Structure formats: C-alpha cells, structure tokens
XYZ file of C-alpha atoms in Angstrom:
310
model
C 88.577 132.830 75.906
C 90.127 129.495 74.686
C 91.191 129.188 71.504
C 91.151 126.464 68.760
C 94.983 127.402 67.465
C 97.982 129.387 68.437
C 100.529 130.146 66.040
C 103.715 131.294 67.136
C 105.830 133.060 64.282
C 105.126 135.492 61.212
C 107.383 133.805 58.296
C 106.074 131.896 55.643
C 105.192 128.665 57.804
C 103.335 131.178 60.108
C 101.472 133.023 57.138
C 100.558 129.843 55.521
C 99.065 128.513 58.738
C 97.102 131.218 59.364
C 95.596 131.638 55.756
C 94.326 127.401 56.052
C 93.024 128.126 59.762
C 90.918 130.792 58.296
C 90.015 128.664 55.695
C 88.784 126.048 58.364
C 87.309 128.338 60.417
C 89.373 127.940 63.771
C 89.490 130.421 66.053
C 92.850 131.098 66.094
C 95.690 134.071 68.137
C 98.586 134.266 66.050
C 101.482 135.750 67.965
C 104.558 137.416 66.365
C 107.177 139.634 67.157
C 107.140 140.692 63.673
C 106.421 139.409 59.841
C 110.376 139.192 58.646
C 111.387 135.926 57.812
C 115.258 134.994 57.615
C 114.510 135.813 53.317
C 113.550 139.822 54.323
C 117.453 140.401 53.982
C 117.416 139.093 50.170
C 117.003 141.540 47.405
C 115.812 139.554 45.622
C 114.574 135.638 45.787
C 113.648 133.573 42.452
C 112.366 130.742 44.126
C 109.455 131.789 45.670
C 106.762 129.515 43.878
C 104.445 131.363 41.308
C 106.775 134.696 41.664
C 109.218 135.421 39.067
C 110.995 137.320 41.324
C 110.351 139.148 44.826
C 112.944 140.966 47.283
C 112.659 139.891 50.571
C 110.797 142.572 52.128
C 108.357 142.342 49.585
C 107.541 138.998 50.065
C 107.012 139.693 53.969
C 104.795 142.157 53.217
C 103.130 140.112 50.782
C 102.544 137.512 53.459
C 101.465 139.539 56.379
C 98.695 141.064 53.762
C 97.492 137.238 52.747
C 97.280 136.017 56.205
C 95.341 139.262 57.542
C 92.787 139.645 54.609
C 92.052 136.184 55.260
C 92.124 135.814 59.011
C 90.891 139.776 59.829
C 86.989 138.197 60.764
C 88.308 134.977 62.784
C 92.178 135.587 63.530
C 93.333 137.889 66.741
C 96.486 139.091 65.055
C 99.052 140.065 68.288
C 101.847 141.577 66.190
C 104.956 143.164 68.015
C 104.333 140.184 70.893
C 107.014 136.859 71.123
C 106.389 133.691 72.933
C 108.030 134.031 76.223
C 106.681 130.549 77.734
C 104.652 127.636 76.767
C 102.533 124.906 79.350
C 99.366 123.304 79.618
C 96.814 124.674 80.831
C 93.019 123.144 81.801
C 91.971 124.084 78.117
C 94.917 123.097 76.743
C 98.036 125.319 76.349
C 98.804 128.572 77.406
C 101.402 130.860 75.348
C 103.125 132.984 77.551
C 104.450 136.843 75.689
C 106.037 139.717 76.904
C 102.384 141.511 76.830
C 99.693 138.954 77.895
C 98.568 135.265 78.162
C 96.510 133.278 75.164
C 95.132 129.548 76.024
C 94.510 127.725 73.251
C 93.536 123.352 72.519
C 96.173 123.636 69.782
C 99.490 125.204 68.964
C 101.670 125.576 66.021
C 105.143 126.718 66.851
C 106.366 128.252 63.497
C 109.145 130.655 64.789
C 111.941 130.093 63.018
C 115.651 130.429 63.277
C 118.303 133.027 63.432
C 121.160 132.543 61.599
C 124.950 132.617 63.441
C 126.445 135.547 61.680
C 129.936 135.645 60.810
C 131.704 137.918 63.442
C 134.799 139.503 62.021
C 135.640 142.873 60.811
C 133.943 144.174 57.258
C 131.248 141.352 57.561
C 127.880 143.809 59.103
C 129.410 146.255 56.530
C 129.037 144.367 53.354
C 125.867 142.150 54.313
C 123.883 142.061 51.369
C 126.338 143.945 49.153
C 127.809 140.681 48.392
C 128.311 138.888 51.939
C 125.014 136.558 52.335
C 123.474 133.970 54.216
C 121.232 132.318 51.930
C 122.824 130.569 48.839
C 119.241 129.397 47.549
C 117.892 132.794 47.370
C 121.110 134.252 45.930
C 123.375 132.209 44.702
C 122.114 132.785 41.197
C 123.166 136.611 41.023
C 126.642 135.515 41.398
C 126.290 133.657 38.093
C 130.385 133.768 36.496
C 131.706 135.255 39.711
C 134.301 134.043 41.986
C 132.819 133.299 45.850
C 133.744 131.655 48.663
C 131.361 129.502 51.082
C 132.400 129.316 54.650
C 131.258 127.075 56.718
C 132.716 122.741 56.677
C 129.196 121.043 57.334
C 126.462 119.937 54.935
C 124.685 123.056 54.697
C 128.222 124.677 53.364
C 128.581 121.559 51.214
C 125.259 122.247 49.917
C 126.009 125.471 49.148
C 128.556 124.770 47.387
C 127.147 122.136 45.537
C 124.524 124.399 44.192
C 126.708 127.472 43.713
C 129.469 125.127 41.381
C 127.017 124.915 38.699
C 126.961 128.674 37.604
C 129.686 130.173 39.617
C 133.119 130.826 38.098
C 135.129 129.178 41.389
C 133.859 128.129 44.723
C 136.242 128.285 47.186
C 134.763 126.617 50.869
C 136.813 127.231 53.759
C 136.019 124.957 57.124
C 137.718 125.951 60.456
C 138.545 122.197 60.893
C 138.064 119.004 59.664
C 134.796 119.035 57.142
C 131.798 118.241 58.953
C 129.710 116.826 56.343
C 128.292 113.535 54.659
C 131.852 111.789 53.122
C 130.017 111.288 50.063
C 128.779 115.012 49.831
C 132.538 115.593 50.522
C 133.528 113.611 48.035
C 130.924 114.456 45.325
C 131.712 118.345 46.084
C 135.267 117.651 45.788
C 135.821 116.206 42.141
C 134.198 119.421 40.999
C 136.802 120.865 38.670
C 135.774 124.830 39.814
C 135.964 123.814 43.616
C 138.476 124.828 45.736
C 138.434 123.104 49.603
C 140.556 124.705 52.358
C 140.600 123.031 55.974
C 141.705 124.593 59.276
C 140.916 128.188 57.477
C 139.993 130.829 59.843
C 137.919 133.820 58.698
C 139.441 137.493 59.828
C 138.152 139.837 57.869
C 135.727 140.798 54.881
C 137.079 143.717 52.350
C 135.339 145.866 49.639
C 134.235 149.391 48.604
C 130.962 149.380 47.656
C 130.645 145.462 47.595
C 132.769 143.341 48.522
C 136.039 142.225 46.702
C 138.123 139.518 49.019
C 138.169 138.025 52.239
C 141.022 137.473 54.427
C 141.400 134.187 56.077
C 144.371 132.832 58.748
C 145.694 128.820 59.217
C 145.619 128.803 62.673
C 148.632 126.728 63.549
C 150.564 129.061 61.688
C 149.158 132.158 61.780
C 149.926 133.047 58.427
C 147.254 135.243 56.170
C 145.733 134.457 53.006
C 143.650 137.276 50.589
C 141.439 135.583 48.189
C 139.740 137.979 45.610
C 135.814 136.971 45.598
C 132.601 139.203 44.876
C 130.443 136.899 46.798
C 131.064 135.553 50.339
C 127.910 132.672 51.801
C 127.695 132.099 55.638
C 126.428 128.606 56.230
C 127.880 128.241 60.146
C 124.522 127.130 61.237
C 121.321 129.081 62.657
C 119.933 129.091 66.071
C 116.375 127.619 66.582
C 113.816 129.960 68.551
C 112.418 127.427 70.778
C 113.658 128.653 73.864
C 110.374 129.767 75.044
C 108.989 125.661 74.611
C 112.060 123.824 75.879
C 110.458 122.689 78.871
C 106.939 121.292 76.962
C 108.363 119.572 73.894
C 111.139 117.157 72.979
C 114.478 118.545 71.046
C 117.414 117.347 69.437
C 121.163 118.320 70.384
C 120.487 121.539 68.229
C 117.174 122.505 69.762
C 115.185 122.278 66.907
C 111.798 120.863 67.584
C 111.393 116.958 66.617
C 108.933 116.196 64.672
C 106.649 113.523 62.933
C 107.234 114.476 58.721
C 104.182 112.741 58.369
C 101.906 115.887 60.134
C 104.413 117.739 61.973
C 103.180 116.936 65.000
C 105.562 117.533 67.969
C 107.152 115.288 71.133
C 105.766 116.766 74.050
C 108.133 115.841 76.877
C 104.901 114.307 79.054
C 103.564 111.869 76.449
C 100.496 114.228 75.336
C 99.447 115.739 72.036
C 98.389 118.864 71.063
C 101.651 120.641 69.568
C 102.642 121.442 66.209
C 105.441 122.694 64.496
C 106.807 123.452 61.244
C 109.437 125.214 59.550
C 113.204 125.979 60.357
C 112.503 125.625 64.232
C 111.986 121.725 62.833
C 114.417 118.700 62.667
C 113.217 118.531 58.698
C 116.217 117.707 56.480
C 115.852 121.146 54.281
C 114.810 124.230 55.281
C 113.482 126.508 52.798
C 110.392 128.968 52.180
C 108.188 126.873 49.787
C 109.182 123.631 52.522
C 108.209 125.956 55.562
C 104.721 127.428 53.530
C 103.704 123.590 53.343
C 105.092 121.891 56.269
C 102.311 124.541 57.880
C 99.947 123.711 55.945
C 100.103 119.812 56.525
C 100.490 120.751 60.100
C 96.816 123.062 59.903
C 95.043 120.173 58.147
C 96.388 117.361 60.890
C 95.400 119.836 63.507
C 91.594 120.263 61.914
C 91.501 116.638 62.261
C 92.654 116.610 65.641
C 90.388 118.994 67.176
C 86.970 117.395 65.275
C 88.071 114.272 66.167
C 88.109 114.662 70.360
C-alpha cells in the first residue's frame, strides 16, 4: 500500500507528528528504532510544558503512549526498525529499513541527533551522576554549585549563559580559540562568576559517587590543571541522523537537514516537494523538546495542506 505520511523518528517531534496525523486522519507508517529521545538520559527535566517535572524515561514513555492511543486505528507503528535509505518512488517516496520497504506521498524525517560524547577516562562512569549533556534540562539542579562547561562554540556559550544565573562559578574550557558569536563572547565574559579558559584540553573526569573535579591539560605545555566542580556539561556538538536521506535532500556543512521555518518543508536535491523535517536533524537555531513537539506539528498541518491540495 501507499501511504499518506512517513515519519521517521520516535522523540518528541516524532510523537507530536504522529498524534496531529491521527488527528487528520492520514494514513500514516511511523518508523523508529526506538522511543528515547536525547532527554531519556535526564532524571529529571522541568521544562517540559504543562509537567512540573518528568525524568527522561518517563517522558518517552509518556510519548510513545500518546502517539499509539491516538494513532493505534490509522497508524502502522514499525518500532525496533531505522531508516536505512530514502528515494522516490512512482507513489512518492520509499523509506528504506533494516526490515522492509514503506512508500509513502509524504515524509517527515524527525530522527534526531546524537550527541558527541566526551571521550576521556571517568566520563561513561559519571554520566548522569553529575557529567551531562543537556544544560536546559539540568542545569537547574546544580543551583549554588561549582561546574564547568566544555565545549568553545555557541551552544557552550549558551550554556553557560544560562547556567551563570544560578550556579556558584562557571568555568568553560574551549580546546582553541572560542568558536562563538563575539558578542555572546563578550556578553558571557563580563559575568563576574565566569571563568573562560582557551587551548584547555579535557583528560579526565574524577568522583566517587558523583563527580567532584575534572582534569584538564594546555596543550603546548602539557602541564595539568584539577578544578573541583560537582557538575561537568558537554556541549561539543551532536551528530545529525540523516545519513539514510543524504542523497534525496539538501544539507548544510553539518548535515542537518535545511529547512523552510515557515513549514519545515525540506530541499530535495532534484527541485521536488514532498519532504518534511523537524527537530534536531534541522538547521533551526535552537533545539529543544517543546521546539521539536511544534516544529512537527507545523510540519503535519503544511503536509495536510499539501496532500488535499494536489
């Protein structure tokens, strides 16, 4: 059969898509390796819009429940599948997994991004016992602590914005020159609890239980420095799951899907229509959970249009 949609990822861009497709009544195969977002690591995320609080898992779980009692009459849910390739087809697309082959008119690429861990002794140890990769979702249970950001581009700057206002110290250590805007730079800079360090190499995370310093190295010199922090944030970019679409669509030098912000329609490499994206696997400027939830849901209502309108 042909469907009206495919969607391509079980996070919260994925979920959301798949609740307004139901909603519109388009025959949709959602395709996901799984339903854990990058957030299923957090303990616990205060940001999630209308939840107090909700760990990670929780919220996955919360999602994959939403989408399927919503979809289970018009969705064909292929969980434990990923996108292996993506090309047209005479009805449209065809999504190419490691178990089958779904054509659809329409697809919605929601699949996310992996972020680049930090590889150095201590760091798998202590991940998410004080060593974490999201300062948004939990940055605020550091409140009055000393942490360090790593990481010289804007996302680090970010970070570090954010964390300044209820942290104790920020210290942000870049392995060169900094990377971001030079008036995020400069803005970060004059904050009297911020702390910048260039040409500062990572080597090792230490702790008992949690974590209690890092060990960094200047690497002209060689020479070791021990700074005593309870929280460490890894902001050395992600890696966009697109992979499977790089010969369909149009990406930027970090393979993230480009996109119009207007409907999150994609640039397919042969002038057509027909693809969708939304989420981290985008160009957007921010990248969060709430942004990804209604980036999808713009990009199900353009798509509704779309398809009526042929």
């Amino acid at each position: 059969m042909i469907y009206d949609l495919a969607i391509i990822g079980g996070g919260p861009a994925g979920a959301a898509a798949a609740v307004y497709a139901a909603r519109k009544q388009l025959r949709t195969v959602f395709i996901t390796k799984d339903w854990l977002g990058q957030s299923n690591v957090s303990e616990k995320i205060e940001n999630w819009i209308g939840t107090v609080a909700i760990s990670g898992l929780d919220l996955s779980k919360s999602l994959e429940a939403h989408a399927k009692a919503y979809g289970k009459d018009i969705i064909d849910f292929k969980d434990g599948e990923y996108a292996a390739g993506l090309e047209k087809s005479a009805g449209g697309f065809m999504v190419k997994t490691d178990k089958g082959s779904y054509e659809a008119r329409t697809i919605l690429i929601a699949s996310g991004s992996s972020r680049r861990k930090l590889d150095v002794p201590g760091a798998d140890r202590f991940e998410n016992k004080g060593l974490t990769y999201c300062a948004t979702c939990d940055g605020p249970l550091f409140a009055g602590q000393d942490v360090v950001v790593i990481g010289g581009g804007n996302a680090g700057f970010e970070a570090a914005a954010q964390l300044k206002a209820y942290c104790k110290s920020v210290t942000l250590l870049s392995r060169s020159g900094y990377k971001a805007d030079p008036g995020t730079v400069e803005a970060v800079s004059k904050a009297p609890n911020v702390k910048l360090v260039q040409f500062a190499v990572p080597k090792e995370v230490k702790g008992d239980r949690f974590v209690t310093s890092l060990v960094y190295a200047d690497p002209k010199t060689g020479r070791e420095t021990e700074i005593p922090v309870t929280g460490i944030f890894i902001e050395i970019g992600s890696i966009p799951n697109t992979d499977f679409a790089k010969a369909a669509i149009k990406l930027d030098q970090f393979n993230r899907i480009v996109v119009d912000p207007r409907n999150q329609r994609a640039m397919m490499l042969d002038g057509g229509q027909g693809i969708w994206a939304a989420g981290d696997v985008t160009d957007g400027l921010f990248h969060q959970n709430n942004i990804a939830a209604g980036d999808a849901v713009k990009a199900v209502e353009d798509i509704y249009l779309w398809l009526h309108a042929k």
